Amino acid sequence: MRSTLLSSVAILLAIGSQPVQTCQDHRHGSGGDGSQWTITPEELSELKDLERKWGTDWSFSGIATFAHLKHVKCLTTPSEKFDVGIIGAPFDTATSYRPGARFGPRAIRQASSRQTSFRGFNPRAGINPYASWATIIDCGDIPITPFDNAVALEQMSEAFLELGLRSPRTLKGKEKKPKLITLGGDHSLALPALRALNKVYGREVRVVHFDAHLDTWHPAKYPSAWPSAQSYFNHGSMFWLAGQEGLLSNSSAHSNIHAGLRTRLSGVDDSDLVDDSSQNWLRISADDIDDLGGPSGIIKAILDQFDSSDPDPDPVYLSIDIDVLDPAFAPGTGTPEPGGWTTRELIRILRGLVDELNIVGADVVEVSPAYQGRGEETALAGAHVVYEVLTGMVKRGLKDGESEKAEERVESGDGGHDEL
């Protein structure tokens, strides 16, 4: 509601009827001709009344932003500050099987329609991420070319870096940066995201990767009589490239983690696994959920790789390929693999991780709506995964005291949004 009122104020400021002398007690701005405009207390009261009557959308109304969040084209609006940004990466020309994930960001936003700030309380976490300390906005999409993957990689890398270097709205301190959750798009977008995070934080990033596939394949494992340098950038080799570029923690004692694996391998032996191990990845298969005692065992296996007492915890990038789910639950994806986890199991596992890890960025990728059913089951799963990750980011912010004013802002009812 506040964002709608602010939009009304902005419109009034832009089209005000008469230029007047500004006053300290009045809201004011500049007209297009350089003149000053003001809003009187009476006009402000009228705007508030209009907001009260018309400012709330139902879940099925309004423009399709993620969870009805305020939409700003963040890449062209550097003055807009946020703590968590939802950014779309509609790119799928690095896929190896079924394309279509360029429509994923739109589908996930549409599927998030029932998420609203007035009904967003997460009972398992005890907070409403949309009404807490963090300013969360929908930053729109990166305009990525579908014609040249080299240019697309450059566009995504620069976009993630541009947004990652912004000053957050609420978080304070030298190391405080806004966080991005990317709606994909195919999985190759993880490489430009990791490039940006490496520059933003000045250190290697650890990855917790949910997927049916390894995505650490040497690009030469894709057979071709016409190899090219650009063909190395694809949605099955981006973590191999990230390791080669020194973006991951594979040069340290700490491993990166795959979870939900069940893919077939190349050739006639397990050399893919040998390559993966040499890159310092821990593998948790889909079948391990039975052997480790359910979701709680998967959670423990992942958290055991992190030192919870570390005062300077490793930055973690959470990368979630929707094909970690069984095709019965997520048929709308580019490379489906039978035998995966249920949506409930994935959500349960994420809930056990997102509050505990120092997540500095995340993605939900490979949602390809052309292959899903009429009930939008794949996009619905993706939208809820984003909600759980958001919840963890916001709750972790309160736990860590990332903002000196976070607690008092929540207690005062200011959820990190602009006030009139």
Short mmCIF file of C-alpha atoms in Angstrom, two decimals:
data_model
loop_
_atom_site.label_atom_id
_atom_site.label_comp_id
_atom_site.label_asym_id
_atom_site.label_seq_id
_atom_site.Cartn_x
_atom_site.Cartn_y
_atom_site.Cartn_z
CA MET A 1 0.00 0.00 0.00
CA ARG A 2 2.79 2.43 0.84
CA SER A 3 4.41 1.92 -2.55
CA THR A 4 1.11 2.70 -4.29
CA LEU A 5 0.74 5.88 -2.29
CA LEU A 6 4.27 6.89 -3.16
CA SER A 7 3.44 6.36 -6.82
CA SER A 8 0.43 8.62 -6.42
CA VAL A 9 2.61 11.24 -4.79
CA ALA A 10 5.15 10.97 -7.61
CA ILE A 11 2.43 11.46 -10.21
CA LEU A 12 1.08 14.49 -8.40
CA LEU A 13 4.57 15.94 -8.10
CA ALA A 14 5.12 15.48 -11.81
CA ILE A 15 1.83 17.03 -12.96
CA GLY A 16 1.09 19.53 -10.20
CA SER A 17 -1.25 22.34 -11.22
CA GLN A 18 0.77 25.37 -10.10
CA PRO A 19 4.40 26.04 -9.15
CA VAL A 20 4.59 27.34 -5.58
CA GLN A 21 7.24 28.23 -3.03
CA THR A 22 8.39 25.07 -1.22
CA CYS A 23 8.14 24.80 2.54
CA GLN A 24 9.99 22.59 5.00
CA ASP A 25 6.73 21.05 6.17
CA HIS A 26 5.55 20.11 2.68
CA ARG A 27 6.47 17.26 0.38
CA HIS A 28 8.04 18.70 -2.73
CA GLY A 29 9.93 17.92 -5.89
CA SER A 30 11.00 19.41 -9.19
CA GLY A 31 8.82 19.77 -12.26
CA GLY A 32 10.11 19.00 -15.72
CA ASP A 33 10.77 22.71 -16.31
CA GLY A 34 12.84 23.07 -13.14
CA SER A 35 10.04 24.67 -11.14
CA GLN A 36 9.23 23.46 -7.62
CA TRP A 37 6.02 21.70 -6.69
CA THR A 38 4.54 21.00 -3.28
CA ILE A 39 1.81 18.86 -1.76
CA THR A 40 -0.35 20.54 0.83
CA PRO A 41 -1.57 18.70 3.94
CA GLU A 42 -5.05 18.61 2.40
CA GLU A 43 -3.75 16.96 -0.77
CA LEU A 44 -1.74 14.50 1.27
CA SER A 45 -4.84 13.60 3.26
CA GLU A 46 -6.76 13.05 0.05
CA LEU A 47 -4.02 10.79 -1.31
CA LYS A 48 -4.06 8.73 1.87
CA ASP A 49 -7.82 8.34 1.57
CA LEU A 50 -7.47 7.20 -2.04
CA GLU A 51 -4.82 4.74 -0.97
CA ARG A 52 -7.07 3.41 1.79
CA LYS A 53 -9.91 2.82 -0.68
CA TRP A 54 -8.08 1.66 -3.79
CA GLY A 55 -4.51 0.76 -2.85
CA THR A 56 -4.85 -2.97 -2.12
CA ASP A 57 -4.77 -5.63 -4.83
CA TRP A 58 -6.27 -9.06 -4.56
CA SER A 59 -3.96 -11.94 -5.38
CA PHE A 60 -5.49 -12.14 -8.85
CA SER A 61 -5.36 -8.42 -9.64
CA GLY A 62 -2.62 -5.94 -10.39
CA ILE A 63 0.44 -6.08 -12.59
CA ALA A 64 2.43 -9.33 -12.25
CA THR A 65 5.46 -8.41 -10.19
CA PHE A 66 6.90 -10.97 -7.81
CA ALA A 67 4.55 -11.17 -4.79
CA HIS A 68 3.02 -7.81 -5.78
CA LEU A 69 6.24 -6.09 -4.78
CA LYS A 70 7.09 -2.60 -5.94
CA HIS A 71 8.62 -2.74 -9.41
CA VAL A 72 11.60 -0.59 -10.32
CA LYS A 73 13.96 -0.98 -13.27
CA CYS A 74 16.92 -1.11 -10.93
CA LEU A 75 19.54 -1.15 -13.68
CA THR A 76 18.38 2.25 -14.92
CA THR A 77 17.45 3.67 -11.50
CA PRO A 78 20.65 3.79 -9.43
CA SER A 79 18.97 6.03 -6.86
CA GLU A 80 16.59 3.23 -5.83
CA LYS A 81 18.02 1.49 -2.77
CA PHE A 82 16.99 -1.98 -1.69
CA ASP A 83 18.15 -4.75 0.62
CA VAL A 84 16.93 -7.69 -1.46
CA GLY A 85 16.24 -7.43 -5.18
CA ILE A 86 14.35 -9.92 -7.33
CA ILE A 87 15.94 -9.83 -10.79
CA GLY A 88 14.93 -11.83 -13.84
CA ALA A 89 17.42 -13.33 -16.29
CA PRO A 90 15.33 -14.44 -19.29
CA PHE A 91 18.08 -16.37 -21.05
CA ASP A 92 18.06 -19.94 -22.38
CA THR A 93 20.39 -20.16 -25.36
CA ALA A 94 22.98 -22.16 -23.42
CA THR A 95 20.73 -25.16 -22.91
CA SER A 96 21.57 -28.68 -24.07
CA TYR A 97 18.06 -30.14 -24.45
CA ARG A 98 14.74 -28.30 -24.22
CA PRO A 99 14.82 -24.47 -24.47
CA GLY A 100 12.10 -22.25 -23.04
CA ALA A 101 13.45 -21.07 -19.69
CA ARG A 102 13.63 -17.51 -21.02
CA PHE A 103 9.96 -17.42 -20.03
CA GLY A 104 10.76 -18.64 -16.53
CA PRO A 105 10.95 -15.23 -14.81
CA ARG A 106 7.51 -14.28 -16.13
CA ALA A 107 6.03 -17.63 -15.09
CA ILE A 108 7.50 -17.49 -11.58
CA ARG A 109 6.19 -13.96 -11.08
CA GLN A 110 2.73 -15.03 -12.22
CA ALA A 111 2.83 -18.04 -9.91
CA SER A 112 3.76 -15.81 -6.95
CA SER A 113 0.46 -13.92 -7.18
CA ARG A 114 -0.92 -15.39 -3.96
CA GLN A 115 2.06 -14.08 -2.03
CA THR A 116 1.18 -10.68 -0.59
CA SER A 117 2.57 -8.53 2.20
CA PHE A 118 -0.70 -8.65 4.12
CA ARG A 119 -0.74 -12.46 4.03
CA GLY A 120 2.96 -13.24 4.01
CA PHE A 121 3.64 -14.41 7.57
CA ASN A 122 5.80 -17.53 7.56
CA PRO A 123 4.73 -19.51 10.65
CA ARG A 124 7.72 -21.85 10.63
CA ALA A 125 10.11 -18.86 10.77
CA GLY A 126 7.99 -16.53 12.87
CA ILE A 127 8.32 -13.54 10.49
CA ASN A 128 6.69 -11.98 7.47
CA PRO A 129 9.63 -11.29 5.13
CA TYR A 130 7.58 -8.72 3.23
CA ALA A 131 6.76 -6.71 6.36
CA SER A 132 10.04 -6.90 8.27
CA TRP A 133 13.13 -4.66 8.22
CA ALA A 134 14.22 -5.36 4.64
CA THR A 135 13.27 -3.34 1.59
CA ILE A 136 12.47 -5.96 -1.06
CA ILE A 137 11.64 -4.91 -4.61
CA ASP A 138 11.18 -6.48 -8.02
CA CYS A 139 14.02 -5.13 -10.14
CA GLY A 140 12.57 -6.35 -13.42
CA ASP A 141 14.62 -8.27 -15.98
CA ILE A 142 18.10 -7.96 -17.43
CA PRO A 143 17.61 -7.28 -21.17
CA ILE A 144 19.70 -10.20 -22.44
CA THR A 145 20.32 -10.81 -26.13
CA PRO A 146 19.17 -14.20 -27.50
CA PHE A 147 21.51 -13.93 -30.49
CA ASP A 148 25.05 -13.90 -29.08
CA ASN A 149 25.98 -15.85 -25.97
CA ALA A 150 29.27 -14.01 -25.56
CA VAL A 151 27.38 -10.73 -25.37
CA ALA A 152 24.73 -12.32 -23.12
CA LEU A 153 27.43 -13.46 -20.69
CA GLU A 154 28.88 -9.97 -20.62
CA GLN A 155 25.46 -8.39 -20.10
CA MET A 156 24.62 -10.65 -17.17
CA SER A 157 28.05 -10.25 -15.57
CA GLU A 158 27.87 -6.45 -15.73
CA ALA A 159 24.25 -6.34 -14.56
CA PHE A 160 24.89 -8.52 -11.49
CA LEU A 161 27.99 -6.48 -10.63
CA GLU A 162 26.18 -3.16 -11.08
CA LEU A 163 23.40 -4.19 -8.70
CA GLY A 164 25.69 -5.99 -6.26
CA LEU A 165 27.84 -2.89 -5.73
CA ARG A 166 24.87 -0.69 -4.85
CA SER A 167 24.46 0.62 -1.32
CA PRO A 168 21.63 -1.19 0.47
CA ARG A 169 18.78 0.77 1.95
CA THR A 170 18.86 -0.57 5.51
CA LEU A 171 22.00 -2.64 5.98
CA LYS A 172 24.93 -0.70 7.38
CA GLY A 173 28.67 -1.31 7.50
CA LYS A 174 31.57 -1.79 5.13
CA GLU A 175 30.70 -5.34 4.15
CA LYS A 176 26.96 -4.86 3.83
CA LYS A 177 25.71 -5.32 0.29
CA PRO A 178 22.27 -5.80 -1.20
CA LYS A 179 21.31 -9.38 -1.99
CA LEU A 180 19.92 -10.62 -5.29
CA ILE A 181 17.62 -13.53 -6.02
CA THR A 182 17.67 -14.33 -9.73
CA LEU A 183 14.73 -15.86 -11.56
CA GLY A 184 15.98 -17.93 -14.47
CA GLY A 185 16.55 -18.54 -17.18
CA ASP A 186 18.84 -21.48 -17.74
CA HIS A 187 21.46 -22.46 -15.19
CA SER A 188 24.39 -20.90 -17.02
CA LEU A 189 23.48 -17.58 -15.35
CA ALA A 190 25.22 -18.85 -12.20
CA LEU A 191 28.61 -18.11 -13.80
CA PRO A 192 28.06 -14.34 -14.26
CA ALA A 193 26.42 -14.21 -10.82
CA LEU A 194 29.51 -15.77 -9.23
CA ARG A 195 31.82 -13.46 -11.17
CA ALA A 196 29.97 -10.49 -9.74
CA LEU A 197 29.92 -11.85 -6.17
CA ASN A 198 33.65 -12.50 -6.30
CA LYS A 199 34.26 -8.84 -7.11
CA VAL A 200 31.65 -7.53 -4.67
CA TYR A 201 32.97 -9.50 -1.68
CA GLY A 202 36.60 -9.80 -2.76
CA ARG A 203 36.77 -13.48 -1.89
CA GLU A 204 35.81 -16.95 -3.06
CA VAL A 205 32.19 -17.96 -2.67
CA ARG A 206 30.90 -21.35 -1.62
CA VAL A 207 28.01 -22.88 -3.53
CA VAL A 208 25.16 -25.05 -2.29
CA HIS A 209 23.73 -26.45 -5.48
CA PHE A 210 20.37 -28.26 -5.76
CA ASP A 211 20.16 -30.12 -9.06
CA ALA A 212 19.69 -33.48 -10.71
CA HIS A 213 22.94 -32.85 -12.61
CA LEU A 214 26.55 -32.18 -11.70
CA ASP A 215 27.03 -29.05 -13.85
CA THR A 216 30.78 -29.39 -13.35
CA TRP A 217 31.36 -31.10 -16.69
CA HIS A 218 34.42 -30.23 -18.69
CA PRO A 219 32.94 -28.58 -21.80
CA ALA A 220 34.73 -31.08 -24.03
CA LYS A 221 32.39 -33.74 -22.62
CA TYR A 222 29.81 -32.36 -25.04
CA PRO A 223 31.05 -34.07 -28.25
CA SER A 224 31.40 -31.88 -31.32
CA ALA A 225 33.50 -31.81 -34.45
CA TRP A 226 33.24 -28.01 -34.33
CA PRO A 227 34.39 -26.97 -30.86
CA SER A 228 34.57 -23.30 -30.00
CA ALA A 229 35.54 -21.24 -27.01
CA GLN A 230 32.02 -19.86 -26.76
CA SER A 231 30.47 -23.33 -26.66
CA TYR A 232 32.26 -23.85 -23.34
CA PHE A 233 29.70 -21.52 -21.75
CA ASN A 234 26.63 -23.70 -21.23
CA HIS A 235 24.26 -24.80 -18.50
CA GLY A 236 26.22 -27.96 -17.72
CA SER A 237 29.72 -26.51 -17.45
CA MET A 238 29.29 -23.17 -15.69
CA PHE A 239 30.60 -24.46 -12.35
CA TRP A 240 33.63 -25.97 -14.10
CA LEU A 241 34.29 -22.55 -15.63
CA ALA A 242 33.75 -20.87 -12.25
CA GLY A 243 36.33 -23.19 -10.72
CA GLN A 244 38.80 -22.48 -13.50
CA GLU A 245 38.36 -18.75 -12.90
CA GLY A 246 39.02 -19.10 -9.16
CA LEU A 247 35.54 -17.99 -8.16
CA LEU A 248 34.79 -20.97 -5.90
CA SER A 249 36.24 -22.31 -2.70
CA ASN A 250 37.79 -25.33 -4.43
CA SER A 251 41.25 -24.00 -3.61
CA SER A 252 40.53 -24.06 0.12
CA ALA A 253 39.72 -26.74 2.66
CA HIS A 254 35.99 -26.09 2.28
CA SER A 255 33.89 -27.96 -0.24
CA ASN A 256 31.00 -26.89 -2.38
CA ILE A 257 27.92 -29.07 -2.23
CA HIS A 258 25.61 -30.75 -4.73
CA ALA A 259 22.26 -32.03 -3.45
CA GLY A 260 19.63 -34.11 -5.22
CA LEU A 261 21.90 -35.70 -7.86
CA ARG A 262 20.62 -38.57 -10.01
CA THR A 263 22.03 -37.99 -13.47
CA ARG A 264 23.57 -40.37 -15.96
CA LEU A 265 27.28 -39.88 -16.62
CA SER A 266 29.47 -39.60 -19.69
CA GLY A 267 31.25 -42.49 -21.36
CA VAL A 268 31.74 -45.93 -19.83
CA ASP A 269 32.96 -45.13 -16.31
CA ASP A 270 32.64 -42.66 -13.45
CA SER A 271 35.26 -40.19 -14.68
CA ASP A 272 32.69 -37.39 -14.36
CA LEU A 273 32.62 -38.02 -10.62
CA VAL A 274 36.42 -38.05 -10.47
CA ASP A 275 36.47 -34.67 -12.22
CA ASP A 276 33.83 -33.40 -9.84
CA SER A 277 35.77 -34.54 -6.77
CA SER A 278 38.92 -32.87 -8.09
CA GLN A 279 36.97 -29.61 -8.05
CA ASN A 280 36.21 -30.17 -4.34
CA TRP A 281 32.49 -30.85 -4.47
CA LEU A 282 30.59 -32.95 -1.95
CA ARG A 283 27.86 -35.00 -3.62
CA ILE A 284 24.52 -35.80 -2.00
CA SER A 285 22.35 -37.95 -4.23
CA ALA A 286 18.57 -37.97 -4.42
CA ASP A 287 18.60 -41.50 -2.96
CA ASP A 288 20.51 -40.27 0.10
CA ILE A 289 17.32 -38.77 1.46
CA ASP A 290 16.27 -42.33 2.34
CA ASP A 291 19.62 -43.48 3.66
CA LEU A 292 20.20 -40.36 5.79
CA GLY A 293 16.81 -40.40 7.45
CA GLY A 294 14.82 -37.90 5.43
CA PRO A 295 15.16 -34.14 4.98
CA SER A 296 16.73 -33.68 8.41
CA GLY A 297 19.61 -35.93 7.38
CA ILE A 298 20.20 -33.93 4.20
CA ILE A 299 20.16 -30.69 6.22
CA LYS A 300 22.71 -32.06 8.66
CA ALA A 301 24.98 -33.37 5.88
CA ILE A 302 25.08 -29.88 4.34
CA LEU A 303 25.43 -27.88 7.56
CA ASP A 304 28.23 -30.17 8.71
CA GLN A 305 30.35 -28.60 5.97
CA PHE A 306 30.10 -25.17 7.64
CA ASP A 307 31.51 -23.83 10.89
CA SER A 308 28.55 -22.31 12.74
CA SER A 309 30.90 -20.66 15.27
CA ASP A 310 32.89 -18.76 12.65
CA PRO A 311 32.57 -15.00 13.30
CA ASP A 312 33.26 -14.39 9.61
CA PRO A 313 31.15 -17.09 7.90
CA ASP A 314 31.78 -18.05 4.32
CA PRO A 315 29.58 -16.26 1.78
CA VAL A 316 27.25 -18.79 0.18
CA TYR A 317 25.55 -18.75 -3.20
CA LEU A 318 22.41 -20.88 -3.21
CA SER A 319 21.69 -22.24 -6.69
CA ILE A 320 18.41 -24.13 -7.15
CA ASP A 321 17.67 -25.89 -10.42
CA ILE A 322 13.99 -26.77 -10.36
CA ASP A 323 14.83 -30.15 -11.92
CA VAL A 324 16.04 -31.26 -8.50
CA LEU A 325 12.34 -32.08 -8.15
CA ASP A 326 10.88 -35.20 -9.70
CA PRO A 327 9.14 -34.55 -13.04
CA ALA A 328 5.88 -35.50 -11.34
CA PHE A 329 6.20 -32.27 -9.36
CA ALA A 330 8.12 -30.12 -11.85
CA PRO A 331 7.61 -31.27 -15.44
CA GLY A 332 8.19 -27.76 -16.76
CA THR A 333 11.95 -27.88 -17.04
CA GLY A 334 14.55 -28.37 -19.75
CA THR A 335 16.27 -31.58 -18.62
CA PRO A 336 13.87 -33.63 -16.45
CA GLU A 337 15.19 -36.67 -14.60
CA PRO A 338 12.89 -39.23 -12.91
CA GLY A 339 13.53 -40.20 -9.32
CA GLY A 340 13.82 -36.77 -7.75
CA TRP A 341 12.63 -35.19 -4.53
CA THR A 342 9.11 -34.01 -3.84
CA THR A 343 8.32 -30.32 -3.55
CA ARG A 344 7.62 -30.79 0.15
CA GLU A 345 11.00 -32.43 0.72
CA LEU A 346 12.88 -29.64 -1.04
CA ILE A 347 11.02 -26.94 0.89
CA ARG A 348 11.70 -28.74 4.16
CA ILE A 349 15.42 -28.97 3.37
CA LEU A 350 15.64 -25.31 2.36
CA ARG A 351 13.93 -24.26 5.59
CA GLY A 352 16.66 -25.99 7.53
CA LEU A 353 19.41 -24.18 5.65
CA VAL A 354 18.41 -20.63 4.77
CA ASP A 355 18.37 -19.32 8.35
CA GLU A 356 21.78 -20.82 9.11
CA LEU A 357 23.92 -20.02 6.08
CA ASN A 358 25.38 -16.64 5.12
CA ILE A 359 23.54 -16.49 1.80
CA VAL A 360 24.77 -13.57 -0.30
CA GLY A 361 22.88 -14.48 -3.46
CA ALA A 362 20.59 -17.12 -4.90
CA ASP A 363 18.92 -18.29 -8.06
CA VAL A 364 15.92 -20.41 -9.04
CA VAL A 365 16.50 -21.61 -12.58
CA GLU A 366 15.37 -23.85 -15.42
CA VAL A 367 11.64 -23.17 -15.00
CA SER A 368 10.39 -23.73 -18.55
CA PRO A 369 6.64 -23.10 -18.49
CA ALA A 370 5.87 -24.48 -21.96
CA TYR A 371 6.35 -27.99 -20.56
CA GLN A 372 4.35 -27.64 -17.35
CA GLY A 373 0.69 -28.46 -16.81
CA ARG A 374 -2.20 -26.04 -16.70
CA GLY A 375 -1.95 -25.91 -12.92
CA GLU A 376 1.47 -24.16 -13.09
CA GLU A 377 2.98 -26.72 -10.71
CA THR A 378 6.59 -26.04 -11.73
CA ALA A 379 6.35 -22.25 -11.51
CA LEU A 380 4.41 -22.51 -8.25
CA ALA A 381 7.23 -24.58 -6.78
CA GLY A 382 9.76 -22.03 -8.00
CA ALA A 383 7.82 -19.12 -6.52
CA HIS A 384 7.55 -20.80 -3.14
CA VAL A 385 11.24 -21.65 -3.15
CA VAL A 386 11.96 -17.92 -3.62
CA TYR A 387 9.66 -17.16 -0.66
CA GLU A 388 11.56 -19.54 1.60
CA VAL A 389 14.93 -18.11 0.53
CA LEU A 390 13.65 -14.57 1.12
CA THR A 391 12.42 -15.58 4.55
CA GLY A 392 15.84 -16.97 5.43
CA MET A 393 17.67 -13.87 4.22
CA VAL A 394 15.45 -11.56 6.25
CA LYS A 395 15.53 -13.70 9.38
CA ARG A 396 19.29 -14.09 9.15
CA GLY A 397 19.54 -10.30 8.95
CA LEU A 398 17.77 -10.00 12.28
CA LYS A 399 19.86 -12.77 13.81
CA ASP A 400 23.14 -11.22 12.74
CA GLY A 401 22.13 -7.67 13.58
CA GLU A 402 23.10 -6.69 10.04
CA SER A 403 21.38 -3.36 10.55
CA GLU A 404 21.73 -1.43 13.79
CA LYS A 405 18.22 -0.14 13.21
CA ALA A 406 16.68 -3.42 12.06
CA GLU A 407 15.06 -4.37 15.34
CA GLU A 408 13.69 -0.94 16.12
CA ARG A 409 12.36 -0.58 12.58
CA VAL A 410 10.41 -3.82 12.97
CA GLU A 411 9.12 -2.86 16.41
CA SER A 412 8.00 0.53 15.14
CA GLY A 413 6.15 -1.07 12.25
CA ASP A 414 8.43 0.37 9.58
CA GLY A 415 9.11 -2.53 7.23
CA GLY A 416 11.89 -0.72 5.43
CA HIS A 417 9.66 1.18 3.04
CA ASP A 418 9.53 4.90 2.42
CA GLU A 419 7.17 6.87 4.60
CA LEU A 420 5.26 9.99 3.67
#
